[in-house]
mmCIF file of C-alpha atoms in Angstrom:
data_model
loop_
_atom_site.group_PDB
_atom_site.id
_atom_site.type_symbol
_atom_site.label_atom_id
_atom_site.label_comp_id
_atom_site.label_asym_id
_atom_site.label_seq_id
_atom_site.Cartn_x
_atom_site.Cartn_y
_atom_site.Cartn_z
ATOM 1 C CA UNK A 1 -29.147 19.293 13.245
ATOM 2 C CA UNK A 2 -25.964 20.208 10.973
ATOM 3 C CA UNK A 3 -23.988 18.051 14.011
ATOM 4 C CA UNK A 4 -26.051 15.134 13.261
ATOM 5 C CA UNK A 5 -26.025 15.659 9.383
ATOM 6 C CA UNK A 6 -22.081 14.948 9.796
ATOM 7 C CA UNK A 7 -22.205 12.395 11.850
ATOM 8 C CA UNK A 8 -24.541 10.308 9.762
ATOM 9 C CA UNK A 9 -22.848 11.192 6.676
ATOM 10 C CA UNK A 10 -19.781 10.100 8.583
ATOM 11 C CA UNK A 11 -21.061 6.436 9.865
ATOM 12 C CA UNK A 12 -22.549 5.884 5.901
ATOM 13 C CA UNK A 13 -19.342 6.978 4.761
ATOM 14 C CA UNK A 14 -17.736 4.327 7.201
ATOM 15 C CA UNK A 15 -19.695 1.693 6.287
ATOM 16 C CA UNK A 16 -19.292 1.632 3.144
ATOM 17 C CA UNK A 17 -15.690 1.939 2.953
ATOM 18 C CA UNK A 18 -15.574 -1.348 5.029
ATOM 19 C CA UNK A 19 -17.519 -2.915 3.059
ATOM 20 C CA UNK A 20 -15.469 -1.913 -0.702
ATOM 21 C CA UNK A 21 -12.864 -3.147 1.221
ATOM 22 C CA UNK A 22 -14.146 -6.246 2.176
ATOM 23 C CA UNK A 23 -14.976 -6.704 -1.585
ATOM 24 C CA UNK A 24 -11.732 -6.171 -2.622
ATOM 25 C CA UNK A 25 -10.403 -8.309 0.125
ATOM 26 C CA UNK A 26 -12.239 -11.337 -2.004
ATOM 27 C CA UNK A 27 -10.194 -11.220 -5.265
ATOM 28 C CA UNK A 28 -7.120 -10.268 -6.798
ATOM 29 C CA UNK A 29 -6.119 -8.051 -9.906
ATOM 30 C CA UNK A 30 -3.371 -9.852 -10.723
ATOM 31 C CA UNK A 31 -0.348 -12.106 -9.923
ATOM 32 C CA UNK A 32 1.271 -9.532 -8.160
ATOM 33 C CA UNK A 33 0.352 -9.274 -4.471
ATOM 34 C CA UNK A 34 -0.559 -6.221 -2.944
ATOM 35 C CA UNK A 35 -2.883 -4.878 -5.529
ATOM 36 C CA UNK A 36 -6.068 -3.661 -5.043
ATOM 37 C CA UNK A 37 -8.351 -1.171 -7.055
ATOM 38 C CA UNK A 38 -8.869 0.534 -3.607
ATOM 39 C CA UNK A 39 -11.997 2.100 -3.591
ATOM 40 C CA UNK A 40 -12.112 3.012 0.077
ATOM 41 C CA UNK A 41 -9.794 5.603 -1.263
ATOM 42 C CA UNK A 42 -11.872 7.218 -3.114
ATOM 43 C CA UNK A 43 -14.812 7.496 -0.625
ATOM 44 C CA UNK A 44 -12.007 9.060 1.516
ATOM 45 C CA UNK A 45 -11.203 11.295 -1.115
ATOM 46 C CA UNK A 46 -14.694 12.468 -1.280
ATOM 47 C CA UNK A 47 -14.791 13.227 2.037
ATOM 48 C CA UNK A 48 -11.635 15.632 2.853
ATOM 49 C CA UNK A 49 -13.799 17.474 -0.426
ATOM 50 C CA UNK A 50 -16.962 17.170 1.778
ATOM 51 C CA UNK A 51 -16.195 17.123 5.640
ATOM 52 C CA UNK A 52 -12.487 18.798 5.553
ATOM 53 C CA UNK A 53 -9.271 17.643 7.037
ATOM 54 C CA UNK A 54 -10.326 16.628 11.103
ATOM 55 C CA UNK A 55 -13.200 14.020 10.153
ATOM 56 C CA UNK A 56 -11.732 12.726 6.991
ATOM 57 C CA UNK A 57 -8.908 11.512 9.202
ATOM 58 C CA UNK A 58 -10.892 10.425 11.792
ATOM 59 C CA UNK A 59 -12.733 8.140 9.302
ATOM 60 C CA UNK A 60 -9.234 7.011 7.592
ATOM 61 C CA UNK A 61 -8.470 5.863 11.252
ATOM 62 C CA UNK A 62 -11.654 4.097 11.854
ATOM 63 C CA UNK A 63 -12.017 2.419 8.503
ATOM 64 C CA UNK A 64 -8.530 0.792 9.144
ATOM 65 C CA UNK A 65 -9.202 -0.701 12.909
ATOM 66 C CA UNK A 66 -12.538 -1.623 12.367
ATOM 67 C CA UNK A 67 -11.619 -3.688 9.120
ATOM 68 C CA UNK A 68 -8.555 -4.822 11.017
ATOM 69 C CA UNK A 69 -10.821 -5.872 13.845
ATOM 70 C CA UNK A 70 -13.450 -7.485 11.540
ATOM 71 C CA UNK A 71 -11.402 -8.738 8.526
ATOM 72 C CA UNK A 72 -8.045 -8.990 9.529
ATOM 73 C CA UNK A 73 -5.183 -8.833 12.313
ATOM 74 C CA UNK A 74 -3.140 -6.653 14.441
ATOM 75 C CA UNK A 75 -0.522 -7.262 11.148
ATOM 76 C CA UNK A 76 -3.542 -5.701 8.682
ATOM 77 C CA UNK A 77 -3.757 -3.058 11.007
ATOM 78 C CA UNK A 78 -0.269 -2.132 11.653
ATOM 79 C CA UNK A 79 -0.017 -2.434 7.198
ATOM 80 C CA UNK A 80 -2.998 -0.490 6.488
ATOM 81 C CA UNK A 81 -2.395 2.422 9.043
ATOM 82 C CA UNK A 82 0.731 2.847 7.524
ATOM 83 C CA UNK A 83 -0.575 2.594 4.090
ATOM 84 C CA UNK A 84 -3.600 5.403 5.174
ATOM 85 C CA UNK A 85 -1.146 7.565 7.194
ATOM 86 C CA UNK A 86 1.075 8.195 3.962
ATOM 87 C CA UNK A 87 -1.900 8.114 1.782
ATOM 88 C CA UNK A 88 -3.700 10.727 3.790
ATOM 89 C CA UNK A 89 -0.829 12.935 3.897
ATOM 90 C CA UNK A 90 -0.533 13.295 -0.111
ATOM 91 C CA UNK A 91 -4.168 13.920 -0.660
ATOM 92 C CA UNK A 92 -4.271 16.634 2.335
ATOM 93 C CA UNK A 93 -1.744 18.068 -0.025
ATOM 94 C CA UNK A 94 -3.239 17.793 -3.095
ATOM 95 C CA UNK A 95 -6.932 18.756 -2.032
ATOM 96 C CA UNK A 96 -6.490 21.376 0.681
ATOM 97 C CA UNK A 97 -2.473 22.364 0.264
ATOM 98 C CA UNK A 98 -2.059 22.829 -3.571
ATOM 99 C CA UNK A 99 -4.481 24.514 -5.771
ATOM 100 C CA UNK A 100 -5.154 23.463 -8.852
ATOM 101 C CA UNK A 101 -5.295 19.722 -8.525
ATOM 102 C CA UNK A 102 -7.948 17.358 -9.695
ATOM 103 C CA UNK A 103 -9.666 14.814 -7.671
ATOM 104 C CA UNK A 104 -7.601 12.361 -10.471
ATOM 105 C CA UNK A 105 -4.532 13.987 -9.227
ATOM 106 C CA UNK A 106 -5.505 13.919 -5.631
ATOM 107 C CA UNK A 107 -6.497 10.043 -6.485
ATOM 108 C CA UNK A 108 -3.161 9.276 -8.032
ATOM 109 C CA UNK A 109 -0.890 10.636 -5.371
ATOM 110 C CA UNK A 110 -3.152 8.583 -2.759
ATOM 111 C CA UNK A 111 -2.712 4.792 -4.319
ATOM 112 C CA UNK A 112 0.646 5.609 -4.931
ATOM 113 C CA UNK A 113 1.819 6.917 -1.385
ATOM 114 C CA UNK A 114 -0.974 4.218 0.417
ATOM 115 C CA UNK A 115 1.115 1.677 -1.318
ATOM 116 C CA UNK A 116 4.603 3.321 -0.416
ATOM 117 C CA UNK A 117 3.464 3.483 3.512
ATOM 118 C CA UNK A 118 2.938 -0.257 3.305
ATOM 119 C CA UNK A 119 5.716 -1.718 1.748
ATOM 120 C CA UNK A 120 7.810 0.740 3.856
ATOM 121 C CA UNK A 121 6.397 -0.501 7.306
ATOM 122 C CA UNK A 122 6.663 -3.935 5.530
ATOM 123 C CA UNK A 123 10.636 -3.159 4.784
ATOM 124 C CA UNK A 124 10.680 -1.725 8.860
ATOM 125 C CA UNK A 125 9.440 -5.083 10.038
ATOM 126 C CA UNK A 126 12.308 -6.783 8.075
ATOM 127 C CA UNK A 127 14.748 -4.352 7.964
ATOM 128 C CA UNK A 128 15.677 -4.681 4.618
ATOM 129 C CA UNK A 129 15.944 -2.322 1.731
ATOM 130 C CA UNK A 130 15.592 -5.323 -0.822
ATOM 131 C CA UNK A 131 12.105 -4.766 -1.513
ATOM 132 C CA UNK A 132 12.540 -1.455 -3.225
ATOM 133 C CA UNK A 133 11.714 -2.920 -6.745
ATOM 134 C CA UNK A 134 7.770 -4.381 -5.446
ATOM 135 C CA UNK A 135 7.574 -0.294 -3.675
ATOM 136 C CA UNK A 136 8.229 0.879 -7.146
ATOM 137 C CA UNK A 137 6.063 -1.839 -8.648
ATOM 138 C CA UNK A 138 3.270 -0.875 -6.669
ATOM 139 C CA UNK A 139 3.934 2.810 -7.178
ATOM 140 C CA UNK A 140 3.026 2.816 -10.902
ATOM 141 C CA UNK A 141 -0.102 0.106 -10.266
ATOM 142 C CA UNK A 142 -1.270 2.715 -7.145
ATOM 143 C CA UNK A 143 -1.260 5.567 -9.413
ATOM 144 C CA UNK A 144 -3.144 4.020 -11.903
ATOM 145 C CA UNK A 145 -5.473 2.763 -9.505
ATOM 146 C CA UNK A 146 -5.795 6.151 -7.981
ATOM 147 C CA UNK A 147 -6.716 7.385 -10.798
ATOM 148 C CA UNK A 148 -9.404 5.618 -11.563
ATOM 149 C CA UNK A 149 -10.509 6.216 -8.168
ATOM 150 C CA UNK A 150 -10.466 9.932 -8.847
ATOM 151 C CA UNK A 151 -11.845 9.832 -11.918
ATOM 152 C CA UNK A 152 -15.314 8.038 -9.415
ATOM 153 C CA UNK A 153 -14.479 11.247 -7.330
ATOM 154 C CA UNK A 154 -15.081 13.651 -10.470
ATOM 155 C CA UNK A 155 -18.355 11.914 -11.130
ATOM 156 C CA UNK A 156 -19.544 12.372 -7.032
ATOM 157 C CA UNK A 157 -18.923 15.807 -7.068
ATOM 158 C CA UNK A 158 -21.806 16.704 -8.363
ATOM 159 C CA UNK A 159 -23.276 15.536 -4.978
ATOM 160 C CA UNK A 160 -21.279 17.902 -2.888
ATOM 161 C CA UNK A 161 -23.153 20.679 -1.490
ATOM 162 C CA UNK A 162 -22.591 23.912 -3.367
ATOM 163 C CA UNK A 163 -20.241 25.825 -0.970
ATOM 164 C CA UNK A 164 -18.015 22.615 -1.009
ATOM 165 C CA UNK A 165 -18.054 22.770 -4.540
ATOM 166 C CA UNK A 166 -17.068 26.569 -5.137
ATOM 167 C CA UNK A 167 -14.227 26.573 -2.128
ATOM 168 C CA UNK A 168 -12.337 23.942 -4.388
ATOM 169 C CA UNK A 169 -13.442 25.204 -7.662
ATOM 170 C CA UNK A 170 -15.622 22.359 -8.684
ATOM 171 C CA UNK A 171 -18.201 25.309 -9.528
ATOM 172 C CA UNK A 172 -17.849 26.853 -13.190
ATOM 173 C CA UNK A 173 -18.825 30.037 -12.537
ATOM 174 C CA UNK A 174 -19.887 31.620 -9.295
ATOM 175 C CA UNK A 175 -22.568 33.866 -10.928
ATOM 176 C CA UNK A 176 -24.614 31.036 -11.004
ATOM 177 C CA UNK A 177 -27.676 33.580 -11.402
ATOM 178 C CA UNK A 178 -26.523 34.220 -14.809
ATOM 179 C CA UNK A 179 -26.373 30.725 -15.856
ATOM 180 C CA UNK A 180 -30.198 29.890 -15.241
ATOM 181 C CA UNK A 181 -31.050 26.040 -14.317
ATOM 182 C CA UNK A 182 -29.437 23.351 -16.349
ATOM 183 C CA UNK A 183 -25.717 24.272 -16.280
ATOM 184 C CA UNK A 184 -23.936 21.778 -14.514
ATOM 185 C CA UNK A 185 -21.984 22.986 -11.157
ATOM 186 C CA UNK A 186 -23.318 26.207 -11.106
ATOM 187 C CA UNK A 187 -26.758 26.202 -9.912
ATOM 188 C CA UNK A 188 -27.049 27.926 -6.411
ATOM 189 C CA UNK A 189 -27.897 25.963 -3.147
ATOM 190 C CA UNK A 190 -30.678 24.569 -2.431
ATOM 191 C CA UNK A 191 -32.170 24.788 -6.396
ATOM 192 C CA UNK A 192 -30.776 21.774 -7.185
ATOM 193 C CA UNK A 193 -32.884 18.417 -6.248
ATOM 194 C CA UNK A 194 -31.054 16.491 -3.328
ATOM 195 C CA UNK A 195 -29.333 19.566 -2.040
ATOM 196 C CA UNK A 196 -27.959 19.063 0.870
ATOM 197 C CA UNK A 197 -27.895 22.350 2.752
ATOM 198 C CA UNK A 198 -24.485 24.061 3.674
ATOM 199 C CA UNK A 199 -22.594 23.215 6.653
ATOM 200 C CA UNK A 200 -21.724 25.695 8.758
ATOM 201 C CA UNK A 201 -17.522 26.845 8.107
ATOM 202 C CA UNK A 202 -15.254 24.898 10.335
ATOM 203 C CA UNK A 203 -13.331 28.140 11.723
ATOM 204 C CA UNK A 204 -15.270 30.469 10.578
ATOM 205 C CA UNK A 205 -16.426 32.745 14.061
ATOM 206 C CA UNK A 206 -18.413 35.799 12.325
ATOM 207 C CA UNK A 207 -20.815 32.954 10.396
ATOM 208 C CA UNK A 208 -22.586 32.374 13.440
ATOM 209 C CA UNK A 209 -23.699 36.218 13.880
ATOM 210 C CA UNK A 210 -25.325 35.914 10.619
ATOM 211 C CA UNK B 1 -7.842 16.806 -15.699
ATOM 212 C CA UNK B 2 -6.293 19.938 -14.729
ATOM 213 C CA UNK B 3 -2.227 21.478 -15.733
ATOM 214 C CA UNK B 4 -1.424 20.943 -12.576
ATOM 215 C CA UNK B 5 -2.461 17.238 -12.171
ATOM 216 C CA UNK B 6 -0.047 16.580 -15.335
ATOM 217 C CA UNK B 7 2.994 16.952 -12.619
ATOM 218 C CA UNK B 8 1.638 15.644 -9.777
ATOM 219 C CA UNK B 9 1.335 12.556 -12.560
ATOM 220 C CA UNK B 10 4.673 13.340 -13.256
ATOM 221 C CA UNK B 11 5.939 13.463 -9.874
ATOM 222 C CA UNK B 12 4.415 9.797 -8.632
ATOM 223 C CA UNK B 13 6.181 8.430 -12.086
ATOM 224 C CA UNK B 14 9.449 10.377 -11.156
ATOM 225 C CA UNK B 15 8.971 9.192 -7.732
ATOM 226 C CA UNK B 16 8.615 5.520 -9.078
ATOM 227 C CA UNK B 17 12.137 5.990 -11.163
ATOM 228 C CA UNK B 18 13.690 7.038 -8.535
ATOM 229 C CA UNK B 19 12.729 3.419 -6.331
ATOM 230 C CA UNK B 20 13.884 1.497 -9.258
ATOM 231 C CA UNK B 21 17.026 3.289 -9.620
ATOM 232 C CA UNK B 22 17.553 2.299 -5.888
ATOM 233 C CA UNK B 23 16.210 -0.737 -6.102
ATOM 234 C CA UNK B 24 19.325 -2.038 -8.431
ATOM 235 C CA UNK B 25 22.126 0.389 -6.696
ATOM 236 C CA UNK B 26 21.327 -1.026 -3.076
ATOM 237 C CA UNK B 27 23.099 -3.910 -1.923
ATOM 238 C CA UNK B 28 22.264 -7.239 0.373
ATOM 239 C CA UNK B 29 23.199 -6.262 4.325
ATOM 240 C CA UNK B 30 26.466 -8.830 5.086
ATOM 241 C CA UNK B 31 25.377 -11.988 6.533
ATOM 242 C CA UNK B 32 25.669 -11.691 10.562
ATOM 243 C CA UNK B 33 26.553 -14.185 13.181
ATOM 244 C CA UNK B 34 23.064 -15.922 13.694
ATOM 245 C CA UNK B 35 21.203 -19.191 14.798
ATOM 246 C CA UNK B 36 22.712 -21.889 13.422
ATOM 247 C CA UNK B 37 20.956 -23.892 10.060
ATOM 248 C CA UNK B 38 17.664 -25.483 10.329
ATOM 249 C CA UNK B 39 18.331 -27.270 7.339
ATOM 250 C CA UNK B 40 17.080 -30.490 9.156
ATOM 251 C CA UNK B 41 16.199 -32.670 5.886
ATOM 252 C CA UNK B 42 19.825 -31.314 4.050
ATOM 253 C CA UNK B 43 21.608 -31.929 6.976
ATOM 254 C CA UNK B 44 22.884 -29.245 8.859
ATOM 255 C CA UNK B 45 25.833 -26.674 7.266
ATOM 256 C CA UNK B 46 29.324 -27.783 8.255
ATOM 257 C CA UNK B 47 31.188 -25.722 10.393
ATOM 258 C CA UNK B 48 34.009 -24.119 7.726
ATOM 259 C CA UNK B 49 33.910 -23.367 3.979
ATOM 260 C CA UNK B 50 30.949 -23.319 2.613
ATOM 261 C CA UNK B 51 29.533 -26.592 0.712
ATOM 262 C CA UNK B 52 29.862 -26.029 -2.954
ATOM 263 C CA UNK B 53 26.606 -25.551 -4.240
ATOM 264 C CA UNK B 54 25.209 -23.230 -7.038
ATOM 265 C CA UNK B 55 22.338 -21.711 -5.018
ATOM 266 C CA UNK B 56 21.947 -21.019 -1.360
ATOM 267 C CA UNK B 57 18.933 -19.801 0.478
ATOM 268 C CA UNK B 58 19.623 -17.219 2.911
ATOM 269 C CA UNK B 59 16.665 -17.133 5.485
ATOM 270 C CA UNK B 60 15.944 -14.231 7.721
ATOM 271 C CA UNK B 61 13.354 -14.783 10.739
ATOM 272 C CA UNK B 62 12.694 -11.289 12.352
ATOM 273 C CA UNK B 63 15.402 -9.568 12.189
ATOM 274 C CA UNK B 64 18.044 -12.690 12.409
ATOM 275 C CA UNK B 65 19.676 -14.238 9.677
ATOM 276 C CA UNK B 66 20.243 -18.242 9.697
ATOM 277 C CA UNK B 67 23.420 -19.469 7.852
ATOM 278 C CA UNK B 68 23.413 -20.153 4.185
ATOM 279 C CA UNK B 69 21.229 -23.178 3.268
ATOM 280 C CA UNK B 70 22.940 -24.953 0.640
ATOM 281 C CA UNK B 71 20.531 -26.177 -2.214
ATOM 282 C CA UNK B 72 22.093 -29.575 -2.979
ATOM 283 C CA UNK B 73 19.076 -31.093 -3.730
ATOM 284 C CA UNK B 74 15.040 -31.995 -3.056
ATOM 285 C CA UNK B 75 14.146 -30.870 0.510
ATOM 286 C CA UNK B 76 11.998 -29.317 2.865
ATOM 287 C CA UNK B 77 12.580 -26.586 5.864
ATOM 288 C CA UNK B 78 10.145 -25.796 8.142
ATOM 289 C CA UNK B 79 9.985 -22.801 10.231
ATOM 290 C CA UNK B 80 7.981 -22.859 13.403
ATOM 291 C CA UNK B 81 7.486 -19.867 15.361
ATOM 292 C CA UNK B 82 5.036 -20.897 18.466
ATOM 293 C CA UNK B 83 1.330 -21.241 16.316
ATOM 294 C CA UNK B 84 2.986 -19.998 13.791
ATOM 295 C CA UNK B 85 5.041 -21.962 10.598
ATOM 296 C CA UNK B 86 6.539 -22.010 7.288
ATOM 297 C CA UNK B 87 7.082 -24.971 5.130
ATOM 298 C CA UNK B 88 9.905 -23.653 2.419
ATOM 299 C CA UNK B 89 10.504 -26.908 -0.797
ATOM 300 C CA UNK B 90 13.769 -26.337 -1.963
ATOM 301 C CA UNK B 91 15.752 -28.327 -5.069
ATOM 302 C CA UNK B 92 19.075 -27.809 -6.700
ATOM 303 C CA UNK B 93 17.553 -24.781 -8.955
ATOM 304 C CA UNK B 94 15.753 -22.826 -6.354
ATOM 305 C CA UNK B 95 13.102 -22.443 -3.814
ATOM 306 C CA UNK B 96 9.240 -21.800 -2.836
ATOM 307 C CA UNK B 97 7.127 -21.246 -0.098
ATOM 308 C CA UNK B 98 4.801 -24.761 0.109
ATOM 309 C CA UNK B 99 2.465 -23.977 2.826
ATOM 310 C CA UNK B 100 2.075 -21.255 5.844
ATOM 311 C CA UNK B 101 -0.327 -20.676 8.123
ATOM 312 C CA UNK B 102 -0.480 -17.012 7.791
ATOM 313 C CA UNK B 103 -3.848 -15.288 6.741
ATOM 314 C CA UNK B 104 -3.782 -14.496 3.389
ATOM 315 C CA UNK B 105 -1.088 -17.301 2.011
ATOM 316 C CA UNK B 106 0.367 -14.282 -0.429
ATOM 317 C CA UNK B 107 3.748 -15.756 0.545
ATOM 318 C CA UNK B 108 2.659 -18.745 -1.276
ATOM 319 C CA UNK B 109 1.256 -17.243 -3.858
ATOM 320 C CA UNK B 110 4.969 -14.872 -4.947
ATOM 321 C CA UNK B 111 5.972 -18.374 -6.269
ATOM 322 C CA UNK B 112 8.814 -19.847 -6.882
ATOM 323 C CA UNK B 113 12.363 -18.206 -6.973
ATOM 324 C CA UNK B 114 15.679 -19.220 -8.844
ATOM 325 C CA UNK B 115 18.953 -18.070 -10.173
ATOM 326 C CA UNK B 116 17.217 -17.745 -13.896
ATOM 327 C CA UNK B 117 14.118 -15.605 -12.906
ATOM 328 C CA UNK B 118 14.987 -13.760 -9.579
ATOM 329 C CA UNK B 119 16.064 -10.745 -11.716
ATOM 330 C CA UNK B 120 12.044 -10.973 -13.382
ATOM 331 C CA UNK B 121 10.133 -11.205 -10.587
ATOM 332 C CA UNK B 122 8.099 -8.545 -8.793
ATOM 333 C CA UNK B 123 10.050 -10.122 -5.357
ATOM 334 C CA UNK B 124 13.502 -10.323 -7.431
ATOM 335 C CA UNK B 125 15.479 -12.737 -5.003
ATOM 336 C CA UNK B 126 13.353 -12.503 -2.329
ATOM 337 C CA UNK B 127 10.077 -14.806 -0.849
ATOM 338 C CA UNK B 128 8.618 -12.926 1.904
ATOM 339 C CA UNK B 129 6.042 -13.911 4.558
ATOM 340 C CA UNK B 130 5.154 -10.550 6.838
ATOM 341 C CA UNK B 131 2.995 -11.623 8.897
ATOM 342 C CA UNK B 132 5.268 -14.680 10.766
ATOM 343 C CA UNK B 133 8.258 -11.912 9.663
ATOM 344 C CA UNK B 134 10.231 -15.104 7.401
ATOM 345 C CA UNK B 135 11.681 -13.578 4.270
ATOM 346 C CA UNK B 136 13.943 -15.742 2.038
ATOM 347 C CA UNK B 137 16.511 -14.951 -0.426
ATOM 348 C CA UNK B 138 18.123 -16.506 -3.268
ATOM 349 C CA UNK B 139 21.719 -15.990 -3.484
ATOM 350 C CA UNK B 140 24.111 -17.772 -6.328
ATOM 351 C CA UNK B 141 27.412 -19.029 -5.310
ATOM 352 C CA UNK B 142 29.754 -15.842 -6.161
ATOM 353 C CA UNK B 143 27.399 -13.612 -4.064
ATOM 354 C CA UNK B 144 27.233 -16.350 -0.728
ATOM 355 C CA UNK B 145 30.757 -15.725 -0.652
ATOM 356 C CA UNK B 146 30.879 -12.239 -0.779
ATOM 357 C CA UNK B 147 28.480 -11.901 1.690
ATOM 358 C CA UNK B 148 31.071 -14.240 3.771
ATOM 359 C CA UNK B 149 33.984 -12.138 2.875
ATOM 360 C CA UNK B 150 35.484 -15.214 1.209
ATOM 361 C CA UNK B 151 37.325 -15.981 -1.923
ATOM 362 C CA UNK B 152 35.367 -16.945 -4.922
#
């Protein structure tokens, strides 16, 4: 049942990343090519916060053949893998490696680095440094557009099932009992309308005895 | 927001400085023995000195360079690759990329380059189509011939 739960959360959480980036395939933010409000990164965000490190990057490597496959080219592909390699690296780090970090943080170091892995594989294919000054372009319009994805990641959390919430501190305070109904983020599992139930811990042996 | 996401903000922006920073302090790879000019509506680049112009284009296909493309006047290059090409307008000030037949066009759309507003753009000297792997660059006349090793 709990294997099923992910795997349907996983193929929603597919589709609609394709489809944002569809969307965002149909306009442009500015003059500047390149930039995107990237909103596939924040559903991606959401999940390393719901289904951990393995499935997040499973669904990082789907999203980008299947929209290469369906949208683009073997060039999109080879461009966005780079761009999700690099970008899934920094928010591993932010959400799982360093404590303390926001989803905004997490969100900021993502655009930036998905943009870096880009123009890098784009300066690889023409082995030239010269487009340095677009990489650092792009760096300060991917953080801002990372953070607004983050800042859609602080207002999904809510969603998260309650263990997810308390292992990264999304949870106020962990006496929820104390607290009563009402508080935000504290209210124990299964209280709260829509509550998903718990998955079971990824490494965790001695849960199953339980 | 949390303390800590105040230098992870700090580090991207560092991060950014630090590109910039690079961006000006690296220099253009020396021109290379490549395929000769495909300058076909200029009229192809004399073998010797260089023609004296106040631009050249500086085309790179892959990772070969053609020789310096002289912008003496109105003209058009094309590019073909197999399916794929690149129509490049030049004129006596500076260059653009007319057409492609690349997905998204963006080459098109990085517009047009010249000596007075290569140091604005987001591109700087350069026009670059990825997918057919065609970048251009801009070069004025002192920097063609230090790329050559000449004398000014």
């Amino acid at each position: 049942m709990k294997g099923t739960q992910r795997l349907a959360l996983s193929a929603l959480f597919v589709s609609i990343m394709l489809v944002l980036g569809y969307l965002e395939s149909l306009f442009s933010l500015g003059p500047i090519p390149g930039i995107k409000l990237g909103l596939s990164n924040s559903v991606l965000l959401l999940c390393l916060y719901w289904l951990g490190v393995p499935t997040s990057v499973l669904l990082m490597l789907a999203k980008v053949f299947l929209s290469g496959f369906l949208f683009g080219s073997l060039n999109t592909i080879q461009y966005s893998l780079a761009g999700g390699v690099v970008s899934m690296l920094g928010m591993i780090a932010m959400t799982h490696g360093l404590r303390g970090v926001s989803p905004v943080g997490a969100g900021v170091v993502g655009g930036a680095l998905h943009n870096v892995g880009q123009v890098l594989m784009a300066m690889l294919t023409l082995q030239t440094a010269s487009l340095l000054y677009y990489m650092a372009v792009l760096v300060f319009v991917g953080a801002v557009m990372g953070g607004i994805t983050g800042s859609v990641v602080v207002s999904l959390k809510r969603f998260l099932p309650y263990d997810r919430r308390q292992r990264f501190g999304f949870v106020q305070n962990v006496n929820a009992q104390a607290k009563g109904e009402g508080t935000p983020g504290t209210t124990p599992p299964g209280s709260h309308p829509g509550d998903l139930p718990p998955f079971p811990e990824e490494e965790s042996i001695e849960s199953k005895t339980h | 927001m949390k303390r800590k996401d105040i230098w992870v903000i700090a580090g991207v922006v560092a991060l950014g400085l630090v590109l910039l920073v690079a961006s000006r302090v690296l220099r253009p790879a020396p021109a290379v023995p490549g395929r000769p000019a495909l300058a076909l509506s200029l009229g192809a680049a004399p073998d010797g000195a260089l023609p004296v112009a106040d631009s050249y284009l500086r085309i790179k296909q892959g990772s070969e360079y053609y020789q310096l493309v002289p912008l003496l006047g109105p003209g058009e290059i094309t590019i073909t690759q197999g399916d794929w090409e690149n129509v490049i307008h030049v004129d006596r000030d500076g260059a653009v990329m007319a057409s492609a037949n690349c997905p998204k066009q963006e080459c098109v759309h990085q517009g047009r380059v010249t000596l007075q507003n290569r140091d604005l753009r987001v591109f700087q000297r350069w026009i670059t189509c990825l997918p057919h792997q065609v970048a251009l660059e801009l070069l004025s006349r002192e920097e063609a011939l230090q790329l050559l090793g000449e004398a000014p």
